[in-house]
Short mmCIF file of C-alpha atoms in Angstrom, two decimals:
data_model
loop_
_atom_site.label_atom_id
_atom_site.label_comp_id
_atom_site.label_asym_id
_atom_site.label_seq_id
_atom_site.Cartn_x
_atom_site.Cartn_y
_atom_site.Cartn_z
CA UNK T 14 39.58 189.75 50.01
CA UNK T 15 40.35 186.10 50.49
CA UNK T 16 40.63 185.21 54.12
CA UNK T 17 43.30 182.67 55.15
CA UNK T 18 40.84 180.91 57.57
CA UNK T 19 37.06 181.32 57.64
CA UNK T 20 35.41 179.80 60.75
CA UNK T 21 31.75 178.93 60.79
CA UNK T 22 30.53 179.02 64.42
CA UNK T 23 31.58 181.32 67.24
CA UNK T 24 31.40 178.90 70.14
CA UNK T 25 34.28 177.60 72.24
CA UNK T 26 35.66 175.51 69.35
CA UNK T 27 35.41 178.24 66.69
CA UNK T 28 36.76 181.07 68.87
CA UNK T 29 39.64 178.95 70.11
CA UNK T 30 40.54 178.22 66.49
CA UNK T 31 40.29 181.98 65.76
CA UNK T 32 42.92 182.66 68.66
CA UNK T 33 45.32 180.04 67.31
CA UNK T 34 44.92 181.21 63.73
CA UNK T 35 45.55 184.86 64.67
CA UNK T 36 48.56 184.04 66.68
CA UNK T 37 49.89 182.42 63.60
CA UNK T 38 49.21 185.78 61.79
CA UNK T 39 46.54 184.38 59.59
CA UNK T 40 43.58 186.48 58.57
CA UNK T 41 40.47 185.24 60.20
CA UNK T 42 36.72 185.69 59.77
CA UNK T 43 34.26 184.11 62.22
CA UNK T 44 30.60 183.79 61.19
CA UNK T 45 28.18 183.39 64.08
CA UNK T 46 24.47 182.88 63.46
CA UNK T 47 23.04 183.59 67.00
CA UNK T 48 25.30 184.61 69.78
CA UNK T 49 29.03 184.30 70.39
CA UNK T 50 29.81 181.69 72.91
CA UNK T 51 27.24 179.16 71.64
CA UNK T 52 25.27 177.01 73.90
CA UNK T 53 27.63 177.54 76.94
CA UNK T 54 25.89 180.98 77.54
CA UNK T 55 22.93 178.94 78.85
CA UNK T 56 25.16 177.37 81.59
CA UNK T 57 25.05 179.40 84.91
CA UNK T 58 28.11 177.74 86.39
CA UNK T 59 31.19 176.25 84.68
CA UNK T 60 33.28 174.35 87.32
CA UNK T 61 35.17 171.81 85.17
CA UNK T 62 37.41 174.03 83.06
CA UNK T 63 41.08 173.77 84.02
CA UNK T 64 42.47 176.67 86.21
CA UNK T 65 39.07 178.48 86.27
CA UNK T 66 37.38 177.08 89.41
CA UNK T 67 34.16 178.99 88.63
CA UNK T 68 32.81 181.12 85.90
CA UNK T 69 29.38 181.77 84.44
CA UNK T 70 28.78 180.65 80.86
CA UNK T 71 28.08 184.27 79.90
CA UNK T 72 31.27 185.53 81.28
CA UNK T 73 33.34 182.65 79.68
CA UNK T 74 31.65 183.51 76.30
CA UNK T 75 32.36 187.19 76.73
CA UNK T 76 35.90 186.80 77.62
CA UNK T 77 36.64 184.28 74.88
CA UNK T 78 34.97 186.60 72.34
CA UNK T 79 37.04 189.61 73.53
CA UNK T 80 40.24 187.46 73.39
CA UNK T 81 39.64 186.50 69.84
CA UNK T 82 38.84 190.15 68.87
CA UNK T 83 41.69 191.59 70.67
CA UNK T 84 43.92 189.25 68.68
CA UNK T 85 42.49 190.61 65.47
CA UNK T 86 39.79 188.13 64.49
CA UNK T 87 36.92 189.58 62.57
CA UNK T 88 33.48 188.41 63.76
CA UNK T 89 30.35 188.86 61.81
CA UNK T 90 26.79 187.98 63.04
CA UNK T 91 25.71 186.10 59.96
CA UNK T 92 24.37 182.66 59.34
CA UNK T 93 26.34 180.49 56.82
CA UNK T 94 23.83 179.07 54.37
CA UNK T 95 26.06 177.30 51.84
CA UNK T 96 29.72 176.17 51.47
CA UNK T 97 31.30 175.51 48.14
CA UNK T 98 34.77 174.09 47.37
CA UNK T 99 36.94 175.34 44.50
CA UNK T 100 40.11 177.30 43.79
CA UNK T 101 39.11 179.08 47.14
CA UNK T 102 36.28 178.00 49.40
CA UNK T 103 33.27 180.16 49.32
CA UNK T 104 30.62 180.65 52.10
CA UNK T 105 27.35 182.29 51.34
CA UNK T 106 25.21 184.15 53.91
CA UNK T 107 21.90 186.03 53.39
CA UNK T 108 23.74 189.13 52.45
CA UNK T 109 27.25 188.23 51.19
CA UNK T 110 29.66 185.65 49.94
CA UNK T 111 32.98 185.23 51.72
CA UNK T 112 36.06 183.56 50.31
CA UNK T 113 38.79 181.73 52.13
CA UNK T 114 41.65 179.37 51.65
CA UNK T 115 40.63 177.06 54.45
CA UNK T 116 37.31 176.66 56.39
CA UNK T 117 36.72 175.33 59.85
CA UNK T 118 33.18 174.05 60.63
CA UNK T 119 32.53 174.69 64.22
CA UNK T 120 28.77 174.93 64.18
CA UNK T 121 27.88 172.85 67.25
CA UNK T 122 24.56 171.24 67.80
CA UNK T 123 21.15 172.12 68.84
CA UNK T 124 18.34 170.39 70.93
CA UNK T 125 16.55 167.66 69.20
CA UNK T 126 12.77 168.47 68.95
CA UNK T 127 10.10 165.94 69.92
CA UNK T 128 8.33 166.56 66.56
CA UNK T 129 4.85 166.81 68.02
CA UNK T 130 2.32 169.26 66.79
CA UNK T 131 2.34 172.58 68.74
CA UNK T 132 5.85 172.09 70.03
CA UNK T 133 7.39 175.32 68.44
CA UNK T 134 4.67 177.60 69.55
CA UNK T 135 4.73 176.35 73.11
CA UNK T 136 8.46 177.05 73.70
CA UNK T 137 8.39 179.40 76.60
CA UNK T 138 4.78 178.55 77.21
CA UNK T 139 5.33 175.29 78.88
CA UNK T 140 7.84 173.61 76.75
CA UNK T 141 11.56 173.85 77.64
CA UNK T 142 14.78 172.27 76.51
CA UNK T 143 16.80 173.45 79.62
CA UNK T 144 15.63 172.42 83.10
CA UNK T 145 18.34 174.41 84.96
CA UNK T 146 17.30 177.53 83.01
CA UNK T 147 13.55 177.21 83.29
CA UNK T 148 12.93 174.89 86.27
CA UNK T 149 12.40 177.66 88.70
CA UNK T 150 9.19 178.82 86.91
CA UNK T 151 7.64 175.44 87.71
CA UNK T 152 8.07 175.47 91.45
CA UNK T 153 5.24 173.50 93.19
CA UNK T 154 3.68 172.67 89.72
CA UNK T 155 3.45 169.31 87.94
CA UNK T 156 5.91 168.80 85.11
CA UNK T 157 7.12 166.04 82.81
CA UNK T 158 10.47 165.20 81.42
CA UNK T 159 10.84 163.21 78.26
CA UNK T 160 14.00 161.27 77.46
CA UNK T 161 16.20 158.39 78.81
CA UNK T 162 19.77 159.71 78.69
CA UNK T 163 21.86 161.48 81.38
CA UNK T 164 20.34 164.91 80.52
CA UNK T 165 16.78 163.61 81.07
CA UNK T 166 17.72 161.82 84.31
CA UNK T 167 19.52 164.86 85.67
CA UNK T 168 16.73 167.20 84.60
CA UNK T 169 14.23 164.97 86.44
CA UNK T 170 16.35 164.93 89.56
CA UNK T 171 16.75 168.76 89.51
CA UNK T 172 13.08 169.29 88.96
CA UNK T 173 12.10 166.83 91.68
CA UNK T 174 13.29 169.34 94.28
CA UNK T 175 11.43 172.18 92.82
CA UNK T 176 8.25 170.82 91.33
CA UNK T 177 5.25 169.20 92.96
CA UNK T 178 5.38 166.12 90.82
CA UNK T 179 7.69 164.95 87.98
CA UNK T 180 6.75 162.44 85.43
CA UNK T 181 9.71 160.84 83.62
CA UNK T 182 8.55 159.66 80.22
CA UNK T 183 10.83 157.26 78.45
CA UNK T 184 10.26 155.18 75.24
CA UNK T 185 12.00 152.10 76.81
CA UNK T 186 11.97 150.47 80.24
CA UNK T 187 15.64 150.99 80.76
CA UNK T 188 17.65 154.16 80.87
CA UNK T 189 20.85 154.91 78.93
CA UNK T 190 22.03 157.26 81.65
CA UNK T 191 24.00 156.60 84.73
CA UNK T 192 22.78 154.07 87.18
CA UNK T 193 23.49 156.29 90.29
CA UNK T 194 21.17 159.02 88.88
CA UNK T 195 18.41 156.37 88.21
CA UNK T 196 18.86 155.19 91.86
CA UNK T 197 18.64 158.68 93.17
CA UNK T 198 15.48 159.27 91.26
CA UNK T 199 13.92 156.13 92.62
CA UNK T 200 14.33 157.52 96.08
CA UNK T 201 12.24 160.62 95.10
CA UNK T 202 8.63 160.17 96.20
CA UNK T 203 7.25 162.69 93.74
CA UNK T 204 8.85 161.16 90.64
CA UNK T 205 6.69 158.79 88.57
CA UNK T 206 8.36 156.79 85.78
CA UNK T 207 6.31 156.40 82.67
CA UNK T 208 7.97 153.59 80.64
CA UNK T 209 7.69 152.36 77.10
CA UNK T 210 5.81 155.46 76.18
CA UNK T 211 6.00 158.29 73.77
CA UNK T 212 4.46 161.79 73.92
CA UNK T 213 1.95 161.66 71.08
CA UNK T 214 0.12 165.03 71.54
CA UNK T 215 0.19 168.28 73.34
CA UNK T 216 -2.85 169.80 74.97
CA UNK T 217 -2.90 173.54 75.16
CA UNK T 218 -4.70 176.74 74.68
CA UNK T 219 -2.34 179.64 75.26
CA UNK T 220 0.01 177.43 77.20
CA UNK T 221 0.55 173.76 77.80
CA UNK T 222 -2.05 172.12 79.90
CA UNK T 223 -1.35 168.38 79.40
CA UNK T 224 0.54 165.84 77.43
CA UNK T 225 -0.91 162.76 75.79
CA UNK T 226 1.17 159.72 76.21
CA UNK T 227 0.90 156.49 74.29
CA UNK T 228 2.22 153.17 75.64
CA UNK T 229 4.14 151.38 72.96
CA UNK T 230 3.48 147.84 74.30
CA UNK T 231 -0.32 147.91 74.79
CA UNK T 232 -1.24 150.94 72.84
CA UNK T 233 -3.00 152.47 75.81
CA UNK T 234 -3.30 156.26 75.85
CA UNK T 235 -2.99 158.34 78.87
CA UNK T 236 -3.42 162.02 79.43
CA UNK T 237 -1.10 163.68 81.99
CA UNK T 238 -1.92 167.22 83.16
CA UNK T 239 1.35 169.15 83.42
CA UNK T 240 2.22 172.91 83.25
CA UNK T 241 5.69 172.05 81.91
CA UNK T 242 7.34 169.62 79.64
CA UNK T 243 11.06 169.39 79.58
CA UNK T 244 12.38 167.85 76.36
CA UNK T 245 15.73 166.02 76.74
CA UNK T 246 15.88 163.68 73.71
CA UNK T 247 19.35 164.43 72.65
CA UNK T 248 21.09 166.93 70.38
CA UNK T 249 21.47 167.20 66.59
CA UNK T 250 24.54 168.60 64.88
CA UNK T 251 23.98 171.82 62.77
CA UNK T 252 25.65 170.39 59.65
CA UNK T 253 22.73 170.46 57.29
CA UNK T 254 24.13 173.19 55.15
CA UNK T 255 27.45 171.27 54.56
CA UNK T 256 26.27 167.66 54.48
CA UNK T 257 26.38 167.69 50.67
CA UNK T 258 30.03 168.50 50.61
CA UNK T 259 31.64 166.88 53.60
CA UNK T 260 31.07 163.29 54.87
CA UNK T 261 28.73 162.91 57.93
CA UNK T 262 27.62 159.79 59.70
CA UNK T 263 24.06 158.59 60.00
CA UNK T 264 23.28 160.95 62.88
CA UNK T 265 24.67 163.86 60.84
CA UNK T 266 28.03 164.34 62.67
CA UNK T 267 30.97 165.20 60.45
CA UNK T 268 33.27 162.16 60.07
CA UNK T 269 36.47 163.99 60.97
CA UNK T 270 38.87 162.19 63.32
CA UNK T 271 41.12 163.65 66.10
CA UNK T 272 43.04 165.65 63.49
CA UNK T 273 39.65 167.40 62.61
CA UNK T 274 40.22 166.81 58.82
CA UNK T 275 37.13 166.22 56.82
CA UNK T 276 37.17 164.34 53.46
CA UNK T 277 37.65 167.64 51.68
CA UNK T 278 41.13 169.06 51.78
CA UNK T 279 41.20 172.52 53.45
CA UNK T 280 37.90 171.97 55.29
CA UNK T 281 38.06 171.04 58.92
CA UNK T 282 35.58 170.22 61.67
CA UNK T 283 35.87 171.24 65.32
CA UNK T 284 33.66 170.75 68.34
CA UNK T 285 30.32 169.21 69.00
CA UNK T 286 29.40 168.83 65.30
CA UNK T 287 32.22 166.22 64.75
CA UNK T 288 32.06 162.49 65.55
CA UNK T 289 33.61 162.19 68.96
CA UNK T 290 33.16 160.43 72.40
CA UNK T 291 33.31 163.39 74.82
CA UNK T 292 31.51 166.68 74.09
CA UNK T 293 32.66 169.16 76.68
CA UNK T 294 33.83 172.78 76.82
CA UNK T 295 37.51 171.64 77.14
CA UNK T 296 37.35 169.15 74.27
CA UNK T 297 35.63 171.81 72.02
CA UNK T 298 38.51 174.18 72.80
CA UNK T 299 40.96 171.26 72.16
CA UNK T 300 39.38 170.74 68.73
CA UNK T 301 39.68 174.46 67.99
CA UNK T 302 43.39 174.31 68.55
CA UNK T 303 43.79 171.18 66.49
CA UNK T 304 41.63 172.35 63.60
CA UNK T 305 43.35 175.72 63.49
CA UNK T 306 46.85 174.06 63.42
CA UNK T 307 45.76 171.87 60.65
CA UNK T 308 44.27 174.71 58.75
CA UNK T 309 47.42 176.78 59.14
CA UNK T 310 49.49 173.95 57.84
CA UNK T 311 47.12 173.62 54.93
CA UNK T 312 47.20 177.40 54.14
CA UNK T 313 51.05 177.38 54.34
CA UNK T 314 51.28 174.51 51.87
CA UNK T 315 49.32 176.30 49.13
CA UNK Z 11 15.68 206.39 75.76
CA UNK Z 12 17.26 203.91 77.96
CA UNK Z 13 15.87 200.67 79.44
CA UNK Z 14 14.00 201.46 82.73
CA UNK Z 15 14.21 199.00 85.62
CA UNK Z 16 10.83 198.46 87.19
CA UNK Z 17 9.59 196.48 90.11
CA UNK Z 18 6.09 195.21 90.87
CA UNK Z 19 5.08 198.38 92.88
CA UNK Z 20 5.68 200.56 89.81
CA UNK Z 21 4.55 198.14 87.15
CA UNK Z 22 0.97 199.40 86.83
CA UNK Z 23 2.02 203.03 86.52
CA UNK Z 24 5.03 202.54 84.29
CA UNK Z 25 3.71 199.72 82.05
CA UNK Z 26 -0.01 199.26 82.15
CA UNK Z 27 -0.89 203.00 82.24
CA UNK Z 28 1.86 204.17 79.91
CA UNK Z 29 0.93 206.51 77.13
CA UNK Z 30 2.80 204.49 74.48
CA UNK Z 31 3.63 200.83 73.74
CA UNK Z 32 5.92 199.21 76.37
CA UNK Z 33 8.37 196.34 75.73
CA UNK Z 34 8.97 194.53 78.98
CA UNK Z 35 12.15 192.47 79.18
CA UNK Z 36 11.63 189.77 81.91
CA UNK Z 37 15.14 188.75 82.91
CA UNK Z 38 17.46 187.58 85.65
CA UNK Z 39 21.08 188.12 86.64
CA UNK Z 40 21.91 184.42 86.41
CA UNK Z 41 20.44 184.06 82.84
CA UNK Z 42 23.33 184.22 80.21
CA UNK Z 43 21.04 184.72 77.17
CA UNK Z 44 19.34 187.62 79.08
CA UNK Z 45 22.69 189.29 79.53
CA UNK Z 46 23.52 188.67 75.92
CA UNK Z 47 20.27 190.39 74.89
CA UNK Z 48 20.69 193.42 77.04
CA UNK Z 49 23.03 195.41 74.76
CA UNK Z 50 20.66 194.78 71.78
CA UNK Z 51 17.76 196.12 73.86
CA UNK Z 52 19.67 199.19 74.92
CA UNK Z 53 20.63 199.80 71.29
CA UNK Z 54 17.08 199.58 70.02
CA UNK Z 55 15.73 201.56 72.95
CA UNK Z 56 18.06 204.44 71.92
CA UNK Z 57 16.65 204.26 68.30
CA UNK Z 58 13.01 203.95 69.14
CA UNK Z 59 11.56 206.91 71.23
CA UNK Z 60 8.06 205.72 70.25
CA UNK Z 61 8.40 202.71 72.49
CA UNK Z 62 9.16 202.43 76.20
CA UNK Z 63 11.62 199.81 77.27
CA UNK Z 64 11.34 198.27 80.68
CA UNK Z 65 13.32 195.55 82.50
CA UNK Z 66 11.86 193.37 85.16
CA UNK Z 67 14.09 191.13 87.32
CA UNK Z 68 11.97 187.97 87.83
CA UNK Z 69 13.78 186.94 91.06
CA UNK Z 70 12.80 190.25 92.69
CA UNK Z 71 9.26 190.08 91.10
CA UNK Z 72 8.09 186.50 91.22
CA UNK Z 73 4.46 187.53 91.38
CA UNK Z 74 4.71 189.51 88.16
CA UNK Z 75 6.45 186.57 86.35
CA UNK Z 76 3.64 184.32 87.55
CA UNK Z 77 0.82 186.77 86.59
CA UNK Z 78 2.22 187.14 83.09
CA UNK Z 79 2.97 183.48 82.77
CA UNK Z 80 6.73 183.82 82.15
CA UNK Z 81 8.05 180.26 81.87
CA UNK Z 82 11.36 180.90 80.24
CA UNK Z 83 13.74 183.86 80.05
CA UNK Z 84 14.61 186.10 78.37
CA UNK Z 85 10.93 186.77 77.70
CA UNK Z 86 10.00 189.96 75.95
CA UNK Z 87 6.30 191.09 76.24
CA UNK Z 88 4.98 193.97 74.34
CA UNK Z 89 2.15 195.86 75.99
CA UNK Z 90 -0.25 198.26 74.29
CA UNK Z 91 -2.82 200.10 76.26
CA UNK Z 92 -2.12 197.94 79.33
CA UNK Z 93 -2.74 194.68 77.38
CA UNK Z 94 -0.26 192.12 76.20
CA UNK Z 95 -0.08 192.45 72.32
CA UNK Z 96 2.81 190.13 71.52
CA UNK Z 97 5.70 188.20 73.07
CA UNK Z 98 8.96 186.59 72.23
CA UNK Z 99 10.91 184.03 74.20
CA UNK Z 100 14.73 183.43 74.03
CA UNK Z 101 17.69 185.34 72.68
CA UNK Z 102 16.80 187.08 69.40
CA UNK Z 103 18.90 189.12 67.05
CA UNK Z 104 18.29 192.94 66.62
CA UNK Z 105 16.12 192.48 63.31
CA UNK Z 106 13.73 190.09 65.11
CA UNK Z 107 13.44 192.66 68.03
CA UNK Z 108 12.66 195.40 65.67
CA UNK Z 109 10.08 193.17 63.97
CA UNK Z 110 8.41 192.42 67.28
CA UNK Z 111 7.92 196.21 67.92
CA UNK Z 112 6.18 196.43 64.57
#
């Protein structure tokens, strides 16, 4: 069958789009590669979504998924590997090809890696991309945070109350993040700022034992013994599979505006993978509604 | 078989001295990905009588988490004859879980 609307990504943007499309009686297939709900499932407490004063990311994801399913959206746990345009759009996964009149790309983003040897094998063995998830395991131990944005600053602040010592490694001597968080960090006696420096190597056997840090200005190399390294160097949109077809900016974000239209008619982008200023749960949901409405209009016009 | 909840006092008996391979799921109630993984574990547990499935809440068993160097959850550790044989960290799909069991 040819679906009216195929949605790639089952996070808040994709599932909201599914709800809107189903309420307009369009046939909907959602393809999700990992887990319905997307990165929000890692958030223990959501407290900034209108009307819901408090909910866990898991419950939010589960209820959103149930809502989309109850309205008749079909959800398949498959990763979209390729998207082609034509008479109908076609999306290829490892096991099938699905056809649709319109496609909404709601693939979100993933943590940017440091790109240092050993990083992948040390995930869960000292390297983490989520301080609030894993911080507890480093109570009274020495840890490092690498990055200079709000996430890195907030991670360092969070860890300062748990860990014995926190090294904040940043490639510049000024932070992009909020000044108040920087000021709060400066008050912490157990936080050491390591400026103008990159992590250039990881020391480990079974698990992380130290990081090698190189100062960019004078080339000096320093070894810092830590049990944990929290990587907070930004996120990258998961658009690689579609970048041949739809326009993306230098950082890889799809260049779709507030109407969520890409440069290809019938293909829309919603959520964190799109060029935008604010990436939040509520803006992802907003994108889902807009992209679905645009997609419905497009399908009705065929 | 279903997934058996085990605390530190029963860990040696239920895991280390078990007569078949044991997959231990280190988890916590506040961990979203852990809760996402739970139904998959239950499903595979029902299909694989040759493996014992055990769940350990790391908040109730901090010393076990420390002893087995669990630094991120969900963390699945496969034990054979009382020794760690393999492990996987993070939310994984069913096929990867089956792969881990060998």
